[in-house]
Amino acid sequence: MTRKTPAELRSARWFSKDDLRSFGHRSRMMQMGYSEEEFVGRPMIGILNTWSELNTCHSHFRERVQDVKRGVLMAGGIGVEMPALSVDESNTKPTSMLYRNLLAMETEEMIRSHPLDGVVLMGGCDKTTPGLVMGAISAGVPLIYLPAGPMLRGNYAGRFLGSGSDAWKYWDERRAGNISDAEWQGVQGGIARSAGTCMTMGTASTMTAIADAMGITLPGASSIPAVDSGHQRMSADCGRRIVDMVWEDVTPDKIITASACRNAAVVAMATGCSTNAVVHLIAMARRAGHDLTLDDLDALGRVTPLIANVRPAGKDYLMEDFYYAGGLRALMKQIEDRLDTSCLTVTGRTLGENLEGAEVYNDDVIRPLSNPVYKEGSLAVLRGNLCPDGAVIKPAACDPRFYLHEGPALVFDSYPEMKAAVDDEDLDIGPDTVMVLRNAGPQGGPGFPEWGMLPIPKALIRQGHRDMLRISDARMSGTSYGACVLHVAPESYVGGPLALLRTGDTVRLDLEARRLDMLVDADELARRKAEWTAPPRRFERGYGHMFSQHVTQADQGCDFDFLQSDYGRTAGEPDIF
C-alpha cells in the first residue's frame, strides 16, 4: 500500500509553506501552546464531539475525547476537539429529526474549512450517527465512527427495564389505574441508570449497528456498553487507527460501497432494527452515491430472519445481554453467508477478516438461523392507495392478529386533538378501530416527530386491550412496539392520500401482500382531492423555512435535496490566501 508523505497531508496546505499565510496559521497554533513539532508534518485529527449537558446519551463523551486524543498522540498525530451540534431525542423539540440535516451540514463544512486530515465522529443518540456520517461522507476525508454505546439495563423491583419499551408498557398500566405513584417513581428512577444510549434495540443501537456493519466503526464497537472499560480502550483505538487511515488514504468512498450499504441493511433486519433505520440508511447510502430504495429494503426484509432476541422486537433481553452474548460480530458471524465479506473496513481489513473468531456465547440472545425470533426481518414496506410511495411497519413487534386487519378509521389532524380523545374514557371506539394521526410528517410535524406510537385510548385499556392498528405519517421511537404503520408517503401535509381519509372510512391492512388501502371509491377520492386545501406554512423564516423548502419525503431519506450527491459538484478545497 502506498502511503502519503507529510507534504501530501491535507493540513500541509495550512502549515507547510514558508510564507505569511502559514506564518499566521502556525502562530495561532503556537498561541494555544503547541510547538511546531507537534503539528507540522503530523496528521491533524478532528474529533467531532456531540457532547452536551442536555444529551444524556453522550454524558460520558467529555471523558472519552481524552481517550481518543491519547490514541491519536500515541500514533503520531495531533487530535483537536471540535464541538458539534448535539441533537438528542429526549430534550430536543419538536424533534431531533428536524436538526439531523443541520448536523450533517455543520459536519461537512467544519471538516472542509479546517486543516483536518481525518476525523473521529463521536455520536450515538438517534440522529447523531446519520448526521455525522452523512456530512463526513460528503467531506470525503478518512473517518472512524465512535459509538456512544448503550447504557446499563434498567432495574426496578427485581425486574429488568428497557428504556422506551417499558415506559410505554408501564404508562398504559398507570392509565389503567394499576400502578401507584410510588411504583411509577420507582420505574422512572430505575429505567435509565448510566450514561449511554437506550439499551433496547431502538434507533440509537440500530444506527450504531448499521455503522458497524457498514465498516466505519472498529469491529464490534457498537455493542460495547457506554460505561464498560472496554469502551475507553475502543476510544483510544479509534484515535490510533484514524492516524494510520490518513497515511493509508482510506477514504469513505473506499468503504461505503453499494455492497457495504446492503450489508448494513441485512444486519439491521437481523437485529430487529428501529423503523427509523429506513429513513437514515437511505439518506446515508444516497450521500455515498448509492440509490438504496424502500423496495430494496423490503426485499431484504423478506429473506432475512430476525435473530437478535432484544427488546422491543425480542422478548427477554437488552443490549447489555447482547454484548455479553458476543455482540454484533457474533450476530454477523451467524449470517456471514448473507453478507459481502470482501468489503473493506476502517481496519484496512475486510469484513470477513474482522469476523474471524467471533462466537455466540448465549444462543437465546443471538439465535441461530434455525431458531429465529421472527422468520423474516424486522421491517416490512407497505404500498396502496393510502401510501403510494410507501409506509413502514415492524411486524415482529406487533400482535399477529393485525397482520390482516380491516376496520373503521378514527382520524386526527393534530397531536393535541388525538391526546384529548385517547384520555376520554367514554370515547366511542372498538378494538377493530384504526387510529390515524396525520400532519406529522417531515413538513407537517414539523420535522417528522416521533408521534406515531399513538397511545391506546383509555376506553380500550380498561377493556383489557393493549394493541390496536395505528397509522401515521410520523415516525416512532425505535424503542416502541405495537401495530403501528409509519412514514406514510407522501405525507398528508403536502396533499398525500392520507389527507383524504375520513373518520368512518374502512381501512385494510394485508401484511403478506404488503398492502395498505382505504376502501373508498376512486371517484369519491378524486372529489375529496379537488376540495383539499393546503394548510398554512409551518415556518416563514430561518432554518425551519429552509428545511420546509428542501427536505425530501420519508421514502427518499428526508435529506435536503441540495445535499444529495446527484444535486451538483461538491465544493473543493477552500481557498487559502
mmCIF file of N, CA and C in Angstrom, residues 246-350:
data_model
loop_
_atom_site.group_PDB
_atom_site.id
_atom_site.type_symbol
_atom_site.label_atom_id
_atom_site.label_comp_id
_atom_site.label_asym_id
_atom_site.label_seq_id
_atom_site.Cartn_x
_atom_site.Cartn_y
_atom_site.Cartn_z
ATOM 1 N N VAL A 246 -5.216 7.919 7.737
ATOM 2 C CA VAL A 246 -4.810 9.109 6.985
ATOM 3 C C VAL A 246 -3.589 8.793 6.120
ATOM 4 N N TRP A 247 -2.574 8.175 6.730
ATOM 5 C CA TRP A 247 -1.371 7.818 5.955
ATOM 6 C C TRP A 247 -1.714 6.858 4.809
ATOM 7 N N GLU A 248 -2.658 5.949 5.056
ATOM 8 C CA GLU A 248 -3.036 4.950 4.055
ATOM 9 C C GLU A 248 -4.067 5.472 3.048
ATOM 10 N N ASP A 249 -4.600 6.661 3.302
ATOM 11 C CA ASP A 249 -5.604 7.294 2.438
ATOM 12 C C ASP A 249 -6.851 6.421 2.289
ATOM 13 N N VAL A 250 -7.346 5.904 3.416
ATOM 14 C CA VAL A 250 -8.560 5.085 3.424
ATOM 15 C C VAL A 250 -9.749 6.030 3.589
ATOM 16 N N THR A 251 -10.283 6.463 2.483
ATOM 17 C CA THR A 251 -11.368 7.441 2.476
ATOM 18 C C THR A 251 -12.735 6.759 2.455
ATOM 19 N N PRO A 252 -13.807 7.490 2.806
ATOM 20 C CA PRO A 252 -15.135 6.866 2.912
ATOM 21 C C PRO A 252 -15.606 6.173 1.646
ATOM 22 N N ASP A 253 -15.263 6.712 0.478
ATOM 23 C CA ASP A 253 -15.740 6.117 -0.766
ATOM 24 C C ASP A 253 -15.192 4.709 -0.980
ATOM 25 N N LYS A 254 -14.060 4.382 -0.325
ATOM 26 C CA LYS A 254 -13.485 3.041 -0.451
ATOM 27 C C LYS A 254 -14.168 2.034 0.474
ATOM 28 N N ILE A 255 -14.898 2.542 1.453
ATOM 29 C CA ILE A 255 -15.547 1.681 2.449
ATOM 30 C C ILE A 255 -17.054 1.611 2.223
ATOM 31 N N ILE A 256 -17.686 2.774 2.043
ATOM 32 C CA ILE A 256 -19.148 2.825 1.962
ATOM 33 C C ILE A 256 -19.571 2.597 0.516
ATOM 34 N N THR A 257 -19.463 1.369 0.100
ATOM 35 C CA THR A 257 -19.836 0.939 -1.243
ATOM 36 C C THR A 257 -21.299 0.484 -1.243
ATOM 37 N N ALA A 258 -21.810 0.183 -2.420
ATOM 38 C CA ALA A 258 -23.170 -0.352 -2.515
ATOM 39 C C ALA A 258 -23.292 -1.658 -1.725
ATOM 40 N N SER A 259 -22.261 -2.480 -1.765
ATOM 41 C CA SER A 259 -22.279 -3.751 -1.018
ATOM 42 C C SER A 259 -22.261 -3.512 0.485
ATOM 43 N N ALA A 260 -21.502 -2.516 0.921
ATOM 44 C CA ALA A 260 -21.458 -2.194 2.352
ATOM 45 C C ALA A 260 -22.819 -1.709 2.837
ATOM 46 N N CYS A 261 -23.508 -0.929 2.016
ATOM 47 C CA CYS A 261 -24.848 -0.464 2.381
ATOM 48 C C CYS A 261 -25.821 -1.634 2.449
ATOM 49 N N ARG A 262 -25.685 -2.583 1.537
ATOM 50 C CA ARG A 262 -26.529 -3.774 1.581
ATOM 51 C C ARG A 262 -26.226 -4.594 2.832
ATOM 52 N N ASN A 263 -24.949 -4.752 3.164
ATOM 53 C CA ASN A 263 -24.585 -5.444 4.408
ATOM 54 C C ASN A 263 -25.264 -4.796 5.605
ATOM 55 N N ALA A 264 -25.231 -3.468 5.644
ATOM 56 C CA ALA A 264 -25.832 -2.740 6.761
ATOM 57 C C ALA A 264 -27.325 -3.007 6.839
ATOM 58 N N ALA A 265 -27.987 -3.068 5.692
ATOM 59 C CA ALA A 265 -29.421 -3.321 5.673
ATOM 60 C C ALA A 265 -29.743 -4.732 6.154
ATOM 61 N N VAL A 266 -28.963 -5.713 5.720
ATOM 62 C CA VAL A 266 -29.180 -7.101 6.145
ATOM 63 C C VAL A 266 -28.990 -7.227 7.654
ATOM 64 N N VAL A 267 -27.931 -6.638 8.168
ATOM 65 C CA VAL A 267 -27.671 -6.698 9.610
ATOM 66 C C VAL A 267 -28.782 -5.990 10.381
ATOM 67 N N ALA A 268 -29.237 -4.850 9.862
ATOM 68 C CA ALA A 268 -30.331 -4.144 10.527
ATOM 69 C C ALA A 268 -31.557 -5.031 10.649
ATOM 70 N N MET A 269 -31.921 -5.718 9.591
ATOM 71 C CA MET A 269 -33.082 -6.599 9.622
ATOM 72 C C MET A 269 -32.890 -7.721 10.640
ATOM 73 N N ALA A 270 -31.694 -8.264 10.708
ATOM 74 C CA ALA A 270 -31.427 -9.385 11.614
ATOM 75 C C ALA A 270 -31.414 -8.962 13.076
ATOM 76 N N THR A 271 -31.203 -7.676 13.341
ATOM 77 C CA THR A 271 -31.142 -7.214 14.729
ATOM 78 C C THR A 271 -32.506 -6.824 15.297
ATOM 79 N N GLY A 272 -33.538 -6.720 14.440
ATOM 80 C CA GLY A 272 -34.817 -6.218 14.928
ATOM 81 C C GLY A 272 -34.817 -4.708 14.980
ATOM 82 N N CYS A 273 -34.303 -4.106 13.927
ATOM 83 C CA CYS A 273 -33.987 -2.677 13.924
ATOM 84 C C CYS A 273 -35.202 -1.783 14.080
ATOM 85 N N SER A 274 -34.919 -0.549 14.444
ATOM 86 C CA SER A 274 -35.907 0.512 14.502
ATOM 87 C C SER A 274 -36.440 0.811 13.113
ATOM 88 N N THR A 275 -37.711 1.215 13.041
ATOM 89 C CA THR A 275 -38.273 1.666 11.768
ATOM 90 C C THR A 275 -37.526 2.876 11.223
ATOM 91 N N ASN A 276 -36.900 3.652 12.095
ATOM 92 C CA ASN A 276 -36.149 4.828 11.650
ATOM 93 C C ASN A 276 -34.945 4.457 10.792
ATOM 94 N N ALA A 277 -34.515 3.209 10.865
ATOM 95 C CA ALA A 277 -33.378 2.764 10.056
ATOM 96 C C ALA A 277 -33.629 3.012 8.580
ATOM 97 N N VAL A 278 -34.870 2.890 8.161
ATOM 98 C CA VAL A 278 -35.208 3.054 6.750
ATOM 99 C C VAL A 278 -34.830 4.448 6.265
ATOM 100 N N VAL A 279 -35.278 5.464 6.996
ATOM 101 C CA VAL A 279 -35.034 6.854 6.595
ATOM 102 C C VAL A 279 -33.537 7.159 6.593
ATOM 103 N N HIS A 280 -32.851 6.780 7.663
ATOM 104 C CA HIS A 280 -31.438 7.142 7.800
ATOM 105 C C HIS A 280 -30.545 6.357 6.843
ATOM 106 N N LEU A 281 -30.817 5.074 6.668
ATOM 107 C CA LEU A 281 -29.966 4.256 5.801
ATOM 108 C C LEU A 281 -30.087 4.699 4.346
ATOM 109 N N ILE A 282 -31.298 5.023 3.922
ATOM 110 C CA ILE A 282 -31.486 5.542 2.568
ATOM 111 C C ILE A 282 -30.702 6.840 2.394
ATOM 112 N N ALA A 283 -30.772 7.726 3.382
ATOM 113 C CA ALA A 283 -30.070 9.017 3.295
ATOM 114 C C ALA A 283 -28.561 8.827 3.274
ATOM 115 N N MET A 284 -28.046 7.949 4.124
ATOM 116 C CA MET A 284 -26.605 7.706 4.176
ATOM 117 C C MET A 284 -26.109 7.108 2.866
ATOM 118 N N ALA A 285 -26.851 6.126 2.344
ATOM 119 C CA ALA A 285 -26.443 5.481 1.095
ATOM 120 C C ALA A 285 -26.431 6.485 -0.052
ATOM 121 N N ARG A 286 -27.430 7.333 -0.099
ATOM 122 C CA ARG A 286 -27.507 8.302 -1.195
ATOM 123 C C ARG A 286 -26.400 9.347 -1.097
ATOM 124 N N ARG A 287 -25.986 9.694 0.119
ATOM 125 C CA ARG A 287 -24.846 10.592 0.249
ATOM 126 C C ARG A 287 -23.593 9.966 -0.365
ATOM 127 N N ALA A 288 -23.510 8.647 -0.286
ATOM 128 C CA ALA A 288 -22.356 7.943 -0.853
ATOM 129 C C ALA A 288 -22.549 7.620 -2.332
ATOM 130 N N GLY A 289 -23.683 8.053 -2.898
ATOM 131 C CA GLY A 289 -23.920 7.850 -4.319
ATOM 132 C C GLY A 289 -24.598 6.549 -4.678
ATOM 133 N N HIS A 290 -25.253 5.886 -3.696
ATOM 134 C CA HIS A 290 -25.892 4.600 -3.937
ATOM 135 C C HIS A 290 -27.401 4.741 -3.765
ATOM 136 N N ASP A 291 -28.161 4.345 -4.747
ATOM 137 C CA ASP A 291 -29.613 4.560 -4.756
ATOM 138 C C ASP A 291 -30.325 3.408 -4.059
ATOM 139 N N LEU A 292 -30.265 3.385 -2.753
ATOM 140 C CA LEU A 292 -30.976 2.388 -1.956
ATOM 141 C C LEU A 292 -32.442 2.810 -1.857
ATOM 142 N N THR A 293 -33.365 1.871 -2.050
ATOM 143 C CA THR A 293 -34.793 2.191 -2.077
ATOM 144 C C THR A 293 -35.567 1.405 -1.022
ATOM 145 N N LEU A 294 -36.814 1.830 -0.798
ATOM 146 C CA LEU A 294 -37.701 1.096 0.096
ATOM 147 C C LEU A 294 -37.909 -0.338 -0.388
ATOM 148 N N ASP A 295 -38.048 -0.502 -1.696
ATOM 149 C CA ASP A 295 -38.265 -1.847 -2.233
ATOM 150 C C ASP A 295 -37.047 -2.740 -2.004
ATOM 151 N N ASP A 296 -35.852 -2.158 -2.091
ATOM 152 C CA ASP A 296 -34.638 -2.929 -1.784
ATOM 153 C C ASP A 296 -34.679 -3.427 -0.340
ATOM 154 N N LEU A 297 -35.077 -2.551 0.565
ATOM 155 C CA LEU A 297 -35.093 -2.903 1.982
ATOM 156 C C LEU A 297 -36.173 -3.939 2.270
ATOM 157 N N ASP A 298 -37.334 -3.800 1.635
ATOM 158 C CA ASP A 298 -38.396 -4.780 1.852
ATOM 159 C C ASP A 298 -37.980 -6.155 1.338
ATOM 160 N N ALA A 299 -37.309 -6.175 0.184
ATOM 161 C CA ALA A 299 -36.856 -7.457 -0.371
ATOM 162 C C ALA A 299 -35.882 -8.149 0.571
ATOM 163 N N LEU A 300 -34.977 -7.376 1.162
ATOM 164 C CA LEU A 300 -34.029 -7.961 2.118
ATOM 165 C C LEU A 300 -34.764 -8.409 3.383
ATOM 166 N N GLY A 301 -35.760 -7.634 3.802
ATOM 167 C CA GLY A 301 -36.523 -7.998 4.990
ATOM 168 C C GLY A 301 -37.275 -9.305 4.839
ATOM 169 N N ARG A 302 -37.714 -9.613 3.646
ATOM 170 C CA ARG A 302 -38.470 -10.847 3.405
ATOM 171 C C ARG A 302 -37.609 -12.101 3.551
ATOM 172 N N VAL A 303 -36.301 -11.967 3.379
ATOM 173 C CA VAL A 303 -35.440 -13.161 3.374
ATOM 174 C C VAL A 303 -34.406 -13.161 4.498
ATOM 175 N N THR A 304 -34.486 -12.180 5.397
ATOM 176 C CA THR A 304 -33.504 -12.094 6.484
ATOM 177 C C THR A 304 -34.189 -12.338 7.824
ATOM 178 N N PRO A 305 -33.961 -13.476 8.463
ATOM 179 C CA PRO A 305 -34.595 -13.749 9.754
ATOM 180 C C PRO A 305 -34.088 -12.797 10.841
ATOM 181 N N LEU A 306 -34.979 -12.469 11.757
ATOM 182 C CA LEU A 306 -34.610 -11.659 12.918
ATOM 183 C C LEU A 306 -34.036 -12.616 13.969
ATOM 184 N N ILE A 307 -32.766 -12.443 14.332
ATOM 185 C CA ILE A 307 -32.134 -13.404 15.242
ATOM 186 C C ILE A 307 -31.639 -12.774 16.547
ATOM 187 N N ALA A 308 -31.787 -11.450 16.708
ATOM 188 C CA ALA A 308 -31.384 -10.813 17.969
ATOM 189 C C ALA A 308 -32.604 -10.737 18.879
ATOM 190 N N ASN A 309 -32.570 -11.496 19.947
ATOM 191 C CA ASN A 309 -33.702 -11.547 20.878
ATOM 192 C C ASN A 309 -33.582 -10.395 21.891
ATOM 193 N N VAL A 310 -33.685 -9.187 21.375
ATOM 194 C CA VAL A 310 -33.522 -7.970 22.176
ATOM 195 C C VAL A 310 -34.774 -7.122 22.024
ATOM 196 N N ARG A 311 -35.257 -6.590 23.115
ATOM 197 C CA ARG A 311 -36.457 -5.751 23.055
ATOM 198 C C ARG A 311 -36.212 -4.524 22.172
ATOM 199 N N PRO A 312 -37.264 -4.031 21.478
ATOM 200 C CA PRO A 312 -38.670 -4.408 21.612
ATOM 201 C C PRO A 312 -39.127 -5.563 20.722
ATOM 202 N N ALA A 313 -38.398 -5.886 19.644
ATOM 203 C CA ALA A 313 -38.834 -6.987 18.777
ATOM 204 C C ALA A 313 -38.649 -8.326 19.484
ATOM 205 N N GLY A 314 -37.560 -8.444 20.257
ATOM 206 C CA GLY A 314 -37.358 -9.635 21.076
ATOM 207 C C GLY A 314 -38.112 -9.512 22.383
ATOM 208 N N LYS A 315 -37.987 -10.507 23.225
ATOM 209 C CA LYS A 315 -38.828 -10.543 24.419
ATOM 210 C C LYS A 315 -38.072 -10.277 25.713
ATOM 211 N N ASP A 316 -36.948 -10.950 25.904
ATOM 212 C CA ASP A 316 -36.385 -11.030 27.252
ATOM 213 C C ASP A 316 -35.141 -10.178 27.501
ATOM 214 N N TYR A 317 -34.409 -9.797 26.468
ATOM 215 C CA TYR A 317 -33.058 -9.298 26.685
ATOM 216 C C TYR A 317 -32.866 -7.851 26.231
ATOM 217 N N LEU A 318 -31.736 -7.288 26.712
ATOM 218 C CA LEU A 318 -31.379 -5.905 26.408
ATOM 219 C C LEU A 318 -29.956 -5.871 25.843
ATOM 220 N N MET A 319 -29.488 -4.682 25.488
ATOM 221 C CA MET A 319 -28.204 -4.561 24.789
ATOM 222 C C MET A 319 -27.018 -5.046 25.623
ATOM 223 N N GLU A 320 -27.090 -4.904 26.924
ATOM 224 C CA GLU A 320 -26.015 -5.418 27.781
ATOM 225 C C GLU A 320 -25.905 -6.932 27.619
ATOM 226 N N ASP A 321 -27.041 -7.614 27.577
ATOM 227 C CA ASP A 321 -27.055 -9.065 27.359
ATOM 228 C C ASP A 321 -26.520 -9.406 25.967
ATOM 229 N N PHE A 322 -26.880 -8.567 24.989
ATOM 230 C CA PHE A 322 -26.415 -8.770 23.615
ATOM 231 C C PHE A 322 -24.887 -8.708 23.562
ATOM 232 N N TYR A 323 -24.314 -7.762 24.274
ATOM 233 C CA TYR A 323 -22.851 -7.623 24.314
ATOM 234 C C TYR A 323 -22.215 -8.868 24.940
ATOM 235 N N TYR A 324 -22.760 -9.319 26.076
ATOM 236 C CA TYR A 324 -22.206 -10.497 26.739
ATOM 237 C C TYR A 324 -22.375 -11.758 25.889
ATOM 238 N N ALA A 325 -23.392 -11.761 25.019
ATOM 239 C CA ALA A 325 -23.640 -12.938 24.168
ATOM 240 C C ALA A 325 -22.718 -12.991 22.953
ATOM 241 N N GLY A 326 -21.891 -11.975 22.789
ATOM 242 C CA GLY A 326 -20.956 -11.948 21.669
ATOM 243 C C GLY A 326 -21.021 -10.686 20.838
ATOM 244 N N GLY A 327 -22.122 -9.913 20.995
ATOM 245 C CA GLY A 327 -22.225 -8.632 20.320
ATOM 246 C C GLY A 327 -22.451 -8.745 18.824
ATOM 247 N N LEU A 328 -22.275 -7.628 18.143
ATOM 248 C CA LEU A 328 -22.614 -7.575 16.729
ATOM 249 C C LEU A 328 -21.720 -8.473 15.881
ATOM 250 N N ARG A 329 -20.456 -8.641 16.264
ATOM 251 C CA ARG A 329 -19.587 -9.535 15.483
ATOM 252 C C ARG A 329 -20.157 -10.945 15.488
ATOM 253 N N ALA A 330 -20.661 -11.381 16.640
ATOM 254 C CA ALA A 330 -21.224 -12.728 16.731
ATOM 255 C C ALA A 330 -22.484 -12.853 15.886
ATOM 256 N N LEU A 331 -23.328 -11.813 15.920
ATOM 257 C CA LEU A 331 -24.536 -11.847 15.091
ATOM 258 C C LEU A 331 -24.168 -11.903 13.611
ATOM 259 N N MET A 332 -23.193 -11.077 13.201
ATOM 260 C CA MET A 332 -22.807 -11.078 11.785
ATOM 261 C C MET A 332 -22.186 -12.405 11.385
ATOM 262 N N LYS A 333 -21.496 -13.052 12.328
ATOM 263 C CA LYS A 333 -20.927 -14.372 12.038
ATOM 264 C C LYS A 333 -22.036 -15.380 11.724
ATOM 265 N N GLN A 334 -23.182 -15.250 12.421
ATOM 266 C CA GLN A 334 -24.308 -16.150 12.190
ATOM 267 C C GLN A 334 -24.876 -16.010 10.777
ATOM 268 N N ILE A 335 -24.793 -14.802 10.228
ATOM 269 C CA ILE A 335 -25.377 -14.557 8.896
ATOM 270 C C ILE A 335 -24.284 -14.242 7.874
ATOM 271 N N GLU A 336 -23.086 -14.733 8.134
ATOM 272 C CA GLU A 336 -21.919 -14.406 7.311
ATOM 273 C C GLU A 336 -22.142 -14.736 5.840
ATOM 274 N N ASP A 337 -22.831 -15.831 5.570
ATOM 275 C CA ASP A 337 -23.016 -16.223 4.175
ATOM 276 C C ASP A 337 -24.009 -15.326 3.444
ATOM 277 N N ARG A 338 -24.698 -14.432 4.168
ATOM 278 C CA ARG A 338 -25.627 -13.481 3.558
ATOM 279 C C ARG A 338 -24.985 -12.112 3.337
ATOM 280 N N LEU A 339 -23.733 -11.967 3.743
ATOM 281 C CA LEU A 339 -23.033 -10.686 3.662
ATOM 282 C C LEU A 339 -21.932 -10.744 2.611
ATOM 283 N N ASP A 340 -21.583 -9.580 2.100
ATOM 284 C CA ASP A 340 -20.410 -9.475 1.226
ATOM 285 C C ASP A 340 -19.206 -9.236 2.122
ATOM 286 N N THR A 341 -18.516 -10.305 2.442
ATOM 287 C CA THR A 341 -17.417 -10.219 3.404
ATOM 288 C C THR A 341 -16.132 -9.683 2.788
ATOM 289 N N SER A 342 -16.165 -9.367 1.504
ATOM 290 C CA SER A 342 -14.965 -8.799 0.862
ATOM 291 C C SER A 342 -14.874 -7.292 1.042
ATOM 292 N N CYS A 343 -15.910 -6.686 1.639
ATOM 293 C CA CYS A 343 -15.932 -5.228 1.786
ATOM 294 C C CYS A 343 -14.799 -4.753 2.698
ATOM 295 N N LEU A 344 -14.152 -3.685 2.303
ATOM 296 C CA LEU A 344 -13.109 -3.061 3.109
ATOM 297 C C LEU A 344 -13.737 -2.338 4.295
ATOM 298 N N THR A 345 -13.020 -2.337 5.427
ATOM 299 C CA THR A 345 -13.485 -1.628 6.623
ATOM 300 C C THR A 345 -12.397 -0.671 7.100
ATOM 301 N N VAL A 346 -12.725 0.095 8.135
ATOM 302 C CA VAL A 346 -11.758 1.077 8.643
ATOM 303 C C VAL A 346 -10.491 0.434 9.198
ATOM 304 N N THR A 347 -10.529 -0.850 9.463
ATOM 305 C CA THR A 347 -9.323 -1.526 9.971
ATOM 306 C C THR A 347 -8.273 -1.703 8.879
ATOM 307 N N GLY A 348 -8.685 -1.518 7.623
ATOM 308 C CA GLY A 348 -7.812 -1.841 6.498
ATOM 309 C C GLY A 348 -7.937 -3.290 6.082
ATOM 310 N N ARG A 349 -8.736 -4.046 6.829
ATOM 311 C CA ARG A 349 -9.011 -5.444 6.505
ATOM 312 C C ARG A 349 -10.447 -5.574 6.013
ATOM 313 N N THR A 350 -10.786 -6.736 5.503
ATOM 314 C CA THR A 350 -12.145 -6.970 5.020
ATOM 315 C C THR A 350 -13.072 -7.295 6.183
#
